[in-house]
Amino acid sequence: MPMPGDRFTAPPAAPSCTYRPAPARGAPPPGPLPAPRRHGELPPTHKVLTILALPGLAISSDDGQLTGRGLEGVYRASRRLLARCRLRIAGREPLPLQSRTVGADTARFTGVLRMAPDTGPDPDLVVERTRHADGTERIALRSAARRPLRLPVEVALGTDLADLAAIAAGSAGPELPATVRAAGLRWSGPAGTASVTADPPPSDVLASAGLLRWDLALPAGGSTTIELRVRADGAAPVRSAGRTPSGPLASAQATGDEPAVAELLRTSIEDLRALLLRDPAHPTDKYPAAGAPWRCGLSPAEALAAARMALPLGTGLAVGTLRALARTQQQDPGPRRGMIPGPRRDAGPHLPPGCTGTEATLLFPALLAEARRWGLPERDLEELLPAARRCLTWLLTTVGEGTYLPDPQPTGPARCDTQAHAHRAAVLGADLLDACDSPGGAELRHLALRMRTAFRDEFWIDDLGGGRPAAARTTDGRLVPHLGAGAAHLLDTGLLGDGTMAPGLLDKVRTEQLARLLTDPALDSGWGLRGLGAKEPGHNPFGHRSGAVRVHETAVAVAGLATAGHEKEAGLLLRGVLSAAGHFGHRLPEMYGGERRTDGAGPLPHPAACRPAATAAAAGVLMLTSLAGIRPDAPAGTVTLRPLRSAPLGEIGLTGLRVAGAPFAVRVSRLGLAMVEEAAEELQLRT
């Protein structure tokens, strides 16, 4: 069930820190409506096959038939253009054999039929349906019969033109009546119009039943194809932001001893591309939607986090995301001036909802600073620096003479992960301002030192097991002791120049203790980190922030542990997520069940998780590139490699990455030795 502001929210609306962005939209069920769902119960996503190239989206069952139940349908901009598309041949539905995604935007369904009763048990007609997220479907019929076949083919169509929010709330209306349009059908309603056209044109069109019919002759061993096109009337064909030659993501590839790494990286990049959206007012700026199907729009914190993890694929995604969010920044005088707006997000059973706007505002300057190290063009840096400076000014003003950053302001608790984000923003922001000859760096460094000193004294809970960081500190000074995956953000300190990492809030001894805690079975499910430890009160293995495995936090832990030198722990978490990815076809959902891993079983899917999700897809990029420990400093013309000497996945090669605007390739041997195989000529290697 979605939590306030964290995921798609059907009515009632989620509370907002500053403003609530328009909710994602989609489609409802057609035809005879299924029994109404209980209030707040979402249609399950774990059993559907989702393809997308936003704003196009198609959701199917395994057999390829669109029945109009649940989420099934073809969507554009979150409106269901087609809810029902059922194929029958000679009055029967094909027997489904296989369904698979050919790419992020394409699915293929294969079935068979036995047409002649005297041919034994073997099927003699193969039916292959190839469905694209742009609303195109090709139905290929291939005969294996020894004699000609006469095939009466019919496709039953219907839609309700419902919005995804209505489907999620269980309030989608009935199917709309159809009218005949040229070689197909058309539907009209208050929400707009949609049509389906067919090639070749059907021999018969029955609007009252929503049927297209053909009478096809197929010679022995012959084949034929029917193509259906779903369109919103008056709209141009879907143009995916991620399918253009000038896309912001490099086509990187992975090879090595572990076959799964190639599939994980390929799928991660495909999913990120499929989730890309254009800023409507500035079409050259592209940013990732949070995830399908619930959040096919801009979620500031998730978009910035995904762009940051995807920096090894180039700085283009960072630029588009930063530009789009800079245009939303609060400009009016007042305590929120400089904030990137964002909705509130559930924080589990022990803390009130947090403000994703706070996280986004802190991520903005950190992403800009690190993008500069990866090779952000100077003109983009100059354009975005004023917005980053406003974020940093907001940070200084909000903390004021205090030590911690409350969330939400002004009376919320000081959360552990928020302090990690704030400290990183201060350190990287100071580095950024100094590099750009802009004032304010000294004040930010002083804030970071103040936070570091106080955090080490006041945010750690000592116990016989070595202690733990508090989840939060309340306004009256009480520490919230519950441990979850959010503590991994303490390891994410950020990249400075010369290949060095920024200092963190923890000292070396407490970093070692956190490494032990993160790989303890109470927190590590074997498939990744639980949002809340299994021994904590309120733990729920399917809770959004109270026990489910969130891939983003696990990837942050893998990268942070690797950077801090805790390679054994980093490898353990990495192998767990990689194993989980195999059970999800290497398309990682944003979260999955936090049940303990057992032999012979896979991770349990979460019925409401977005899949694909931008942070989960980008997490695959971060985890695999962390194996090579790539630390660029493009302004200084250097790149430093700190590979995992333990080589937890054996040999791995990464090609097609981008550093300093040029292709970059690196190989890590089974002995943990890294070698650059391709790089910009001006880059010097540091080890």
PDB file of C-alpha atoms in Angstrom, residues 377-620:
ATOM      1  CA  PRO A 377      30.959  20.884 -19.145  1.00  0.00           C
ATOM      2  CA  GLU A 378      31.910  24.291 -17.782  1.00  0.00           C
ATOM      3  CA  ARG A 379      28.909  26.025 -19.363  1.00  0.00           C
ATOM      4  CA  ASP A 380      26.501  23.683 -17.545  1.00  0.00           C
ATOM      5  CA  LEU A 381      28.339  24.221 -14.279  1.00  0.00           C
ATOM      6  CA  GLU A 382      28.057  28.003 -14.604  1.00  0.00           C
ATOM      7  CA  GLU A 383      24.353  27.757 -15.408  1.00  0.00           C
ATOM      8  CA  LEU A 384      23.515  25.514 -12.442  1.00  0.00           C
ATOM      9  CA  LEU A 385      25.818  27.009  -9.811  1.00  0.00           C
ATOM     10  CA  PRO A 386      23.368  29.750  -8.675  1.00  0.00           C
ATOM     11  CA  ALA A 387      20.686  27.160  -7.880  1.00  0.00           C
ATOM     12  CA  ALA A 388      23.218  25.042  -5.953  1.00  0.00           C
ATOM     13  CA  ARG A 389      24.317  28.132  -4.035  1.00  0.00           C
ATOM     14  CA  ARG A 390      20.691  28.801  -3.039  1.00  0.00           C
ATOM     15  CA  CYS A 391      20.390  25.208  -1.768  1.00  0.00           C
ATOM     16  CA  LEU A 392      23.514  25.669   0.342  1.00  0.00           C
ATOM     17  CA  THR A 393      22.323  29.024   1.651  1.00  0.00           C
ATOM     18  CA  TRP A 394      19.059  27.356   2.680  1.00  0.00           C
ATOM     19  CA  LEU A 395      21.067  24.688   4.541  1.00  0.00           C
ATOM     20  CA  LEU A 396      23.120  27.270   6.439  1.00  0.00           C
ATOM     21  CA  THR A 397      20.070  29.395   7.232  1.00  0.00           C
ATOM     22  CA  THR A 398      17.939  26.457   8.376  1.00  0.00           C
ATOM     23  CA  VAL A 399      20.586  24.999  10.698  1.00  0.00           C
ATOM     24  CA  GLY A 400      21.480  28.505  11.870  1.00  0.00           C
ATOM     25  CA  GLU A 401      23.322  28.484  15.164  1.00  0.00           C
ATOM     26  CA  GLY A 402      22.222  24.918  15.830  1.00  0.00           C
ATOM     27  CA  THR A 403      23.938  21.673  14.922  1.00  0.00           C
ATOM     28  CA  TYR A 404      21.439  19.425  13.219  1.00  0.00           C
ATOM     29  CA  LEU A 405      19.015  19.790  10.329  1.00  0.00           C
ATOM     30  CA  PRO A 406      15.439  18.954  11.421  1.00  0.00           C
ATOM     31  CA  ASP A 407      13.146  17.181   9.005  1.00  0.00           C
ATOM     32  CA  PRO A 408      10.534  18.293   8.363  1.00  0.00           C
ATOM     33  CA  GLN A 409      11.248  21.859   9.348  1.00  0.00           C
ATOM     34  CA  PRO A 410      11.021  23.473  11.750  1.00  0.00           C
ATOM     35  CA  THR A 411      10.060  21.029  14.497  1.00  0.00           C
ATOM     36  CA  GLY A 412      10.798  17.594  13.049  1.00  0.00           C
ATOM     37  CA  PRO A 413      13.385  15.218  14.473  1.00  0.00           C
ATOM     38  CA  ALA A 414      17.012  15.226  13.373  1.00  0.00           C
ATOM     39  CA  ARG A 415      17.169  12.040  11.294  1.00  0.00           C
ATOM     40  CA  CYS A 416      20.371  10.088  10.874  1.00  0.00           C
ATOM     41  CA  ASP A 417      20.204   9.914   7.074  1.00  0.00           C
ATOM     42  CA  THR A 418      19.264  13.598   6.816  1.00  0.00           C
ATOM     43  CA  GLN A 419      22.380  14.549   8.796  1.00  0.00           C
ATOM     44  CA  ALA A 420      24.453  12.389   6.450  1.00  0.00           C
ATOM     45  CA  HIS A 421      22.955  14.178   3.430  1.00  0.00           C
ATOM     46  CA  ALA A 422      23.424  17.588   5.053  1.00  0.00           C
ATOM     47  CA  HIS A 423      27.037  16.919   6.016  1.00  0.00           C
ATOM     48  CA  ARG A 424      27.865  15.680   2.519  1.00  0.00           C
ATOM     49  CA  ALA A 425      26.174  18.717   0.962  1.00  0.00           C
ATOM     50  CA  ALA A 426      28.198  21.028   3.203  1.00  0.00           C
ATOM     51  CA  VAL A 427      31.553  19.357   2.440  1.00  0.00           C
ATOM     52  CA  LEU A 428      31.004  18.917  -1.306  1.00  0.00           C
ATOM     53  CA  GLY A 429      29.291  22.298  -1.532  1.00  0.00           C
ATOM     54  CA  ALA A 430      32.294  24.029   0.050  1.00  0.00           C
ATOM     55  CA  ASP A 431      34.580  22.250  -2.406  1.00  0.00           C
ATOM     56  CA  LEU A 432      32.344  23.317  -5.298  1.00  0.00           C
ATOM     57  CA  LEU A 433      32.167  26.964  -4.254  1.00  0.00           C
ATOM     58  CA  ASP A 434      35.935  27.154  -3.757  1.00  0.00           C
ATOM     59  CA  ALA A 435      36.543  25.632  -7.195  1.00  0.00           C
ATOM     60  CA  CYS A 436      34.246  28.226  -8.760  1.00  0.00           C
ATOM     61  CA  ASP A 437      35.793  31.141  -6.835  1.00  0.00           C
ATOM     62  CA  SER A 438      32.471  31.680  -5.120  1.00  0.00           C
ATOM     63  CA  PRO A 439      32.220  32.771  -1.446  1.00  0.00           C
ATOM     64  CA  GLY A 440      30.713  30.610   1.285  1.00  0.00           C
ATOM     65  CA  GLY A 441      33.045  27.621   1.416  1.00  0.00           C
ATOM     66  CA  ALA A 442      34.513  28.448   4.817  1.00  0.00           C
ATOM     67  CA  GLU A 443      31.099  28.778   6.433  1.00  0.00           C
ATOM     68  CA  LEU A 444      30.026  25.410   5.029  1.00  0.00           C
ATOM     69  CA  ARG A 445      33.191  23.727   6.268  1.00  0.00           C
ATOM     70  CA  HIS A 446      32.607  25.159   9.709  1.00  0.00           C
ATOM     71  CA  LEU A 447      29.061  23.754   9.675  1.00  0.00           C
ATOM     72  CA  ALA A 448      30.368  20.335   8.579  1.00  0.00           C
ATOM     73  CA  LEU A 449      32.937  20.302  11.380  1.00  0.00           C
ATOM     74  CA  ARG A 450      30.268  21.302  13.910  1.00  0.00           C
ATOM     75  CA  MET A 451      27.978  18.532  12.698  1.00  0.00           C
ATOM     76  CA  ARG A 452      30.751  15.959  12.729  1.00  0.00           C
ATOM     77  CA  THR A 453      31.841  16.765  16.250  1.00  0.00           C
ATOM     78  CA  ALA A 454      28.308  16.798  17.664  1.00  0.00           C
ATOM     79  CA  PHE A 455      27.201  13.703  15.770  1.00  0.00           C
ATOM     80  CA  ARG A 456      30.044  11.597  17.123  1.00  0.00           C
ATOM     81  CA  ASP A 457      29.233  12.722  20.665  1.00  0.00           C
ATOM     82  CA  GLU A 458      25.446  12.775  20.582  1.00  0.00           C
ATOM     83  CA  PHE A 459      24.188  10.413  17.854  1.00  0.00           C
ATOM     84  CA  TRP A 460      25.789   7.139  18.894  1.00  0.00           C
ATOM     85  CA  ILE A 461      24.168   4.640  21.251  1.00  0.00           C
ATOM     86  CA  ASP A 462      26.711   2.580  23.188  1.00  0.00           C
ATOM     87  CA  ASP A 463      25.876  -0.995  24.134  1.00  0.00           C
ATOM     88  CA  LEU A 464      27.635  -4.283  24.869  1.00  0.00           C
ATOM     89  CA  GLY A 465      27.617  -5.193  21.184  1.00  0.00           C
ATOM     90  CA  GLY A 466      29.720  -2.203  20.150  1.00  0.00           C
ATOM     91  CA  GLY A 467      26.967   0.349  19.751  1.00  0.00           C
ATOM     92  CA  ARG A 468      24.958   1.693  16.844  1.00  0.00           C
ATOM     93  CA  PRO A 469      24.003   5.009  15.274  1.00  0.00           C
ATOM     94  CA  ALA A 470      20.635   6.350  16.393  1.00  0.00           C
ATOM     95  CA  ALA A 471      17.914   6.489  13.774  1.00  0.00           C
ATOM     96  CA  ALA A 472      17.054  10.008  14.902  1.00  0.00           C
ATOM     97  CA  ARG A 473      17.347  12.546  17.670  1.00  0.00           C
ATOM     98  CA  THR A 474      14.108  14.156  18.822  1.00  0.00           C
ATOM     99  CA  THR A 475      13.762  17.834  19.639  1.00  0.00           C
ATOM    100  CA  ASP A 476      14.058  17.059  23.356  1.00  0.00           C
ATOM    101  CA  GLY A 477      17.336  15.171  22.829  1.00  0.00           C
ATOM    102  CA  ARG A 478      15.940  11.641  23.014  1.00  0.00           C
ATOM    103  CA  LEU A 479      17.644   9.105  20.718  1.00  0.00           C
ATOM    104  CA  VAL A 480      15.515   6.798  18.572  1.00  0.00           C
ATOM    105  CA  PRO A 481      17.490   3.513  18.690  1.00  0.00           C
ATOM    106  CA  HIS A 482      15.953   1.469  15.882  1.00  0.00           C
ATOM    107  CA  LEU A 483      18.432   0.324  13.214  1.00  0.00           C
ATOM    108  CA  GLY A 484      17.579   0.107   9.527  1.00  0.00           C
ATOM    109  CA  ALA A 485      19.086   0.347   6.054  1.00  0.00           C
ATOM    110  CA  GLY A 486      18.988   4.147   6.212  1.00  0.00           C
ATOM    111  CA  ALA A 487      22.145   4.007   8.329  1.00  0.00           C
ATOM    112  CA  ALA A 488      24.026   3.066   5.143  1.00  0.00           C
ATOM    113  CA  HIS A 489      23.877   6.730   4.089  1.00  0.00           C
ATOM    114  CA  LEU A 490      26.487   7.428   6.767  1.00  0.00           C
ATOM    115  CA  LEU A 491      28.981   5.631   4.508  1.00  0.00           C
ATOM    116  CA  ASP A 492      28.085   7.760   1.459  1.00  0.00           C
ATOM    117  CA  THR A 493      30.433  10.682   2.021  1.00  0.00           C
ATOM    118  CA  GLY A 494      30.939  11.921  -1.541  1.00  0.00           C
ATOM    119  CA  LEU A 495      33.822  12.400  -3.986  1.00  0.00           C
ATOM    120  CA  LEU A 496      36.392  15.192  -3.663  1.00  0.00           C
ATOM    121  CA  GLY A 497      39.366  15.970  -5.898  1.00  0.00           C
ATOM    122  CA  ASP A 498      42.477  13.869  -6.479  1.00  0.00           C
ATOM    123  CA  GLY A 499      40.495  10.681  -5.988  1.00  0.00           C
ATOM    124  CA  THR A 500      39.886  11.303  -2.287  1.00  0.00           C
ATOM    125  CA  MET A 501      36.561  10.782  -0.584  1.00  0.00           C
ATOM    126  CA  ALA A 502      35.003  13.369   1.698  1.00  0.00           C
ATOM    127  CA  PRO A 503      35.140  12.810   5.465  1.00  0.00           C
ATOM    128  CA  GLY A 504      32.064  11.261   7.046  1.00  0.00           C
ATOM    129  CA  LEU A 505      30.143  11.674  10.255  1.00  0.00           C
ATOM    130  CA  LEU A 506      31.637   8.492  11.746  1.00  0.00           C
ATOM    131  CA  ASP A 507      35.201   7.832  12.788  1.00  0.00           C
ATOM    132  CA  LYS A 508      37.090   4.715  11.687  1.00  0.00           C
ATOM    133  CA  VAL A 509      36.138   2.578  14.701  1.00  0.00           C
ATOM    134  CA  ARG A 510      32.430   3.323  14.383  1.00  0.00           C
ATOM    135  CA  THR A 511      32.568   2.821  10.628  1.00  0.00           C
ATOM    136  CA  GLU A 512      33.900  -0.695  11.312  1.00  0.00           C
ATOM    137  CA  GLN A 513      31.049  -1.290  13.745  1.00  0.00           C
ATOM    138  CA  LEU A 514      28.488  -0.091  11.197  1.00  0.00           C
ATOM    139  CA  ALA A 515      29.994  -2.463   8.626  1.00  0.00           C
ATOM    140  CA  ARG A 516      29.400  -5.340  11.045  1.00  0.00           C
ATOM    141  CA  LEU A 517      25.842  -4.225  11.727  1.00  0.00           C
ATOM    142  CA  LEU A 518      24.976  -3.916   8.037  1.00  0.00           C
ATOM    143  CA  THR A 519      25.962  -7.509   7.359  1.00  0.00           C
ATOM    144  CA  ASP A 520      24.452  -8.952  10.521  1.00  0.00           C
ATOM    145  CA  PRO A 521      21.543 -11.322   9.681  1.00  0.00           C
ATOM    146  CA  ALA A 522      19.174  -9.016  11.555  1.00  0.00           C
ATOM    147  CA  LEU A 523      19.677  -6.352   8.889  1.00  0.00           C
ATOM    148  CA  ASP A 524      20.997  -8.296   5.893  1.00  0.00           C
ATOM    149  CA  SER A 525      18.231 -10.583   4.637  1.00  0.00           C
ATOM    150  CA  GLY A 526      20.648 -12.415   2.342  1.00  0.00           C
ATOM    151  CA  TRP A 527      19.040 -10.584  -0.602  1.00  0.00           C
ATOM    152  CA  GLY A 528      19.908  -7.082   0.600  1.00  0.00           C
ATOM    153  CA  LEU A 529      19.351  -4.706   3.496  1.00  0.00           C
ATOM    154  CA  ARG A 530      16.026  -4.541   5.299  1.00  0.00           C
ATOM    155  CA  GLY A 531      14.516  -1.105   5.794  1.00  0.00           C
ATOM    156  CA  LEU A 532      14.196  -1.979   9.481  1.00  0.00           C
ATOM    157  CA  GLY A 533      16.105  -4.743  11.225  1.00  0.00           C
ATOM    158  CA  ALA A 534      14.301  -8.034  11.851  1.00  0.00           C
ATOM    159  CA  LYS A 535      14.752  -7.697  15.623  1.00  0.00           C
ATOM    160  CA  GLU A 536      13.366  -4.168  15.802  1.00  0.00           C
ATOM    161  CA  PRO A 537       9.849  -3.448  17.103  1.00  0.00           C
ATOM    162  CA  GLY A 538       7.438  -2.844  14.259  1.00  0.00           C
ATOM    163  CA  HIS A 539       9.419  -4.902  11.754  1.00  0.00           C
ATOM    164  CA  ASN A 540       7.356  -5.983   8.758  1.00  0.00           C
ATOM    165  CA  PRO A 541       9.165  -7.806   5.927  1.00  0.00           C
ATOM    166  CA  PHE A 542       6.845  -6.102   3.436  1.00  0.00           C
ATOM    167  CA  GLY A 543       6.848  -2.656   5.029  1.00  0.00           C
ATOM    168  CA  HIS A 544       7.959   0.142   2.711  1.00  0.00           C
ATOM    169  CA  ARG A 545      10.340   1.500   5.342  1.00  0.00           C
ATOM    170  CA  SER A 546       9.890  -1.094   8.044  1.00  0.00           C
ATOM    171  CA  GLY A 547      11.490  -4.258   6.722  1.00  0.00           C
ATOM    172  CA  ALA A 548      11.297  -4.644   2.949  1.00  0.00           C
ATOM    173  CA  VAL A 549      14.611  -4.723   1.074  1.00  0.00           C
ATOM    174  CA  ARG A 550      15.141  -1.390  -0.680  1.00  0.00           C
ATOM    175  CA  VAL A 551      17.685  -1.766  -3.469  1.00  0.00           C
ATOM    176  CA  HIS A 552      18.815   1.854  -3.355  1.00  0.00           C
ATOM    177  CA  GLU A 553      19.992   1.689   0.266  1.00  0.00           C
ATOM    178  CA  THR A 554      21.711  -1.651  -0.332  1.00  0.00           C
ATOM    179  CA  ALA A 555      23.633  -0.210  -3.297  1.00  0.00           C
ATOM    180  CA  VAL A 556      24.648   2.789  -1.178  1.00  0.00           C
ATOM    181  CA  ALA A 557      25.936   0.350   1.447  1.00  0.00           C
ATOM    182  CA  VAL A 558      27.885  -1.677  -1.136  1.00  0.00           C
ATOM    183  CA  ALA A 559      29.573   1.430  -2.543  1.00  0.00           C
ATOM    184  CA  GLY A 560      30.203   2.922   0.891  1.00  0.00           C
ATOM    185  CA  LEU A 561      31.652  -0.264   2.347  1.00  0.00           C
ATOM    186  CA  ALA A 562      33.896  -0.697  -0.682  1.00  0.00           C
ATOM    187  CA  THR A 563      35.165   2.876  -0.341  1.00  0.00           C
ATOM    188  CA  ALA A 564      35.797   2.452   3.390  1.00  0.00           C
ATOM    189  CA  GLY A 565      37.859  -0.680   2.785  1.00  0.00           C
ATOM    190  CA  HIS A 566      35.324  -3.193   4.104  1.00  0.00           C
ATOM    191  CA  GLU A 567      35.482  -5.374   1.023  1.00  0.00           C
ATOM    192  CA  LYS A 568      34.207  -8.593   2.563  1.00  0.00           C
ATOM    193  CA  GLU A 569      31.013  -6.898   3.712  1.00  0.00           C
ATOM    194  CA  ALA A 570      30.590  -5.060   0.404  1.00  0.00           C
ATOM    195  CA  GLY A 571      30.978  -8.309  -1.542  1.00  0.00           C
ATOM    196  CA  LEU A 572      28.489 -10.112   0.683  1.00  0.00           C
ATOM    197  CA  LEU A 573      25.756  -7.524   0.076  1.00  0.00           C
ATOM    198  CA  LEU A 574      26.584  -7.275  -3.622  1.00  0.00           C
ATOM    199  CA  ARG A 575      26.289 -11.014  -4.192  1.00  0.00           C
ATOM    200  CA  GLY A 576      22.970 -11.028  -2.369  1.00  0.00           C
ATOM    201  CA  VAL A 577      21.443  -8.352  -4.589  1.00  0.00           C
ATOM    202  CA  LEU A 578      22.911  -9.935  -7.715  1.00  0.00           C
ATOM    203  CA  SER A 579      21.268 -13.242  -6.778  1.00  0.00           C
ATOM    204  CA  ALA A 580      17.972 -11.462  -6.158  1.00  0.00           C
ATOM    205  CA  ALA A 581      18.247  -9.749  -9.546  1.00  0.00           C
ATOM    206  CA  GLY A 582      18.380 -13.131 -11.253  1.00  0.00           C
ATOM    207  CA  HIS A 583      15.004 -14.038  -9.749  1.00  0.00           C
ATOM    208  CA  PHE A 584      13.535 -10.817 -11.171  1.00  0.00           C
ATOM    209  CA  GLY A 585      14.906 -11.273 -14.675  1.00  0.00           C
ATOM    210  CA  HIS A 586      17.652  -8.764 -13.752  1.00  0.00           C
ATOM    211  CA  ARG A 587      15.029  -6.000 -13.652  1.00  0.00           C
ATOM    212  CA  LEU A 588      15.279  -5.072  -9.989  1.00  0.00           C
ATOM    213  CA  PRO A 589      12.134  -3.680  -8.354  1.00  0.00           C
ATOM    214  CA  GLU A 590      12.429  -0.731  -5.996  1.00  0.00           C
ATOM    215  CA  MET A 591      11.868  -3.145  -3.110  1.00  0.00           C
ATOM    216  CA  TYR A 592      10.997  -6.733  -2.312  1.00  0.00           C
ATOM    217  CA  GLY A 593      10.202  -8.809   0.734  1.00  0.00           C
ATOM    218  CA  GLY A 594      12.726  -8.836   3.556  1.00  0.00           C
ATOM    219  CA  GLU A 595      12.183 -12.475   4.500  1.00  0.00           C
ATOM    220  CA  ARG A 596      15.322 -14.396   5.401  1.00  0.00           C
ATOM    221  CA  ARG A 597      17.046 -16.050   2.432  1.00  0.00           C
ATOM    222  CA  THR A 598      16.754 -19.818   2.333  1.00  0.00           C
ATOM    223  CA  ASP A 599      18.180 -22.459   0.027  1.00  0.00           C
ATOM    224  CA  GLY A 600      16.129 -23.170  -3.070  1.00  0.00           C
ATOM    225  CA  ALA A 601      13.862 -20.117  -2.741  1.00  0.00           C
ATOM    226  CA  GLY A 602      13.951 -16.659  -4.215  1.00  0.00           C
ATOM    227  CA  PRO A 603      13.077 -13.280  -2.717  1.00  0.00           C
ATOM    228  CA  LEU A 604       9.368 -12.625  -2.347  1.00  0.00           C
ATOM    229  CA  PRO A 605       8.136  -9.816  -4.579  1.00  0.00           C
ATOM    230  CA  HIS A 606       6.353  -6.843  -3.062  1.00  0.00           C
ATOM    231  CA  PRO A 607       2.862  -6.635  -4.600  1.00  0.00           C
ATOM    232  CA  ALA A 608       2.929  -2.825  -4.891  1.00  0.00           C
ATOM    233  CA  ALA A 609       6.556  -2.176  -5.846  1.00  0.00           C
ATOM    234  CA  CYS A 610       7.466  -0.128  -8.897  1.00  0.00           C
ATOM    235  CA  ARG A 611       9.312  -2.242 -11.434  1.00  0.00           C
ATOM    236  CA  PRO A 612      11.224  -0.809 -13.147  1.00  0.00           C
ATOM    237  CA  ALA A 613      12.232   1.961 -10.763  1.00  0.00           C
ATOM    238  CA  ALA A 614      14.849   4.641 -11.421  1.00  0.00           C
ATOM    239  CA  THR A 615      16.776   4.218  -8.171  1.00  0.00           C
ATOM    240  CA  ALA A 616      16.813   0.406  -8.474  1.00  0.00           C
ATOM    241  CA  ALA A 617      18.022   0.562 -12.085  1.00  0.00           C
ATOM    242  CA  ALA A 618      20.700   3.127 -11.254  1.00  0.00           C
ATOM    243  CA  ALA A 619      21.694   1.025  -8.238  1.00  0.00           C
ATOM    244  CA  GLY A 620      22.799  -1.710 -10.622  1.00  0.00           C
TER     245      GLY A 620
END
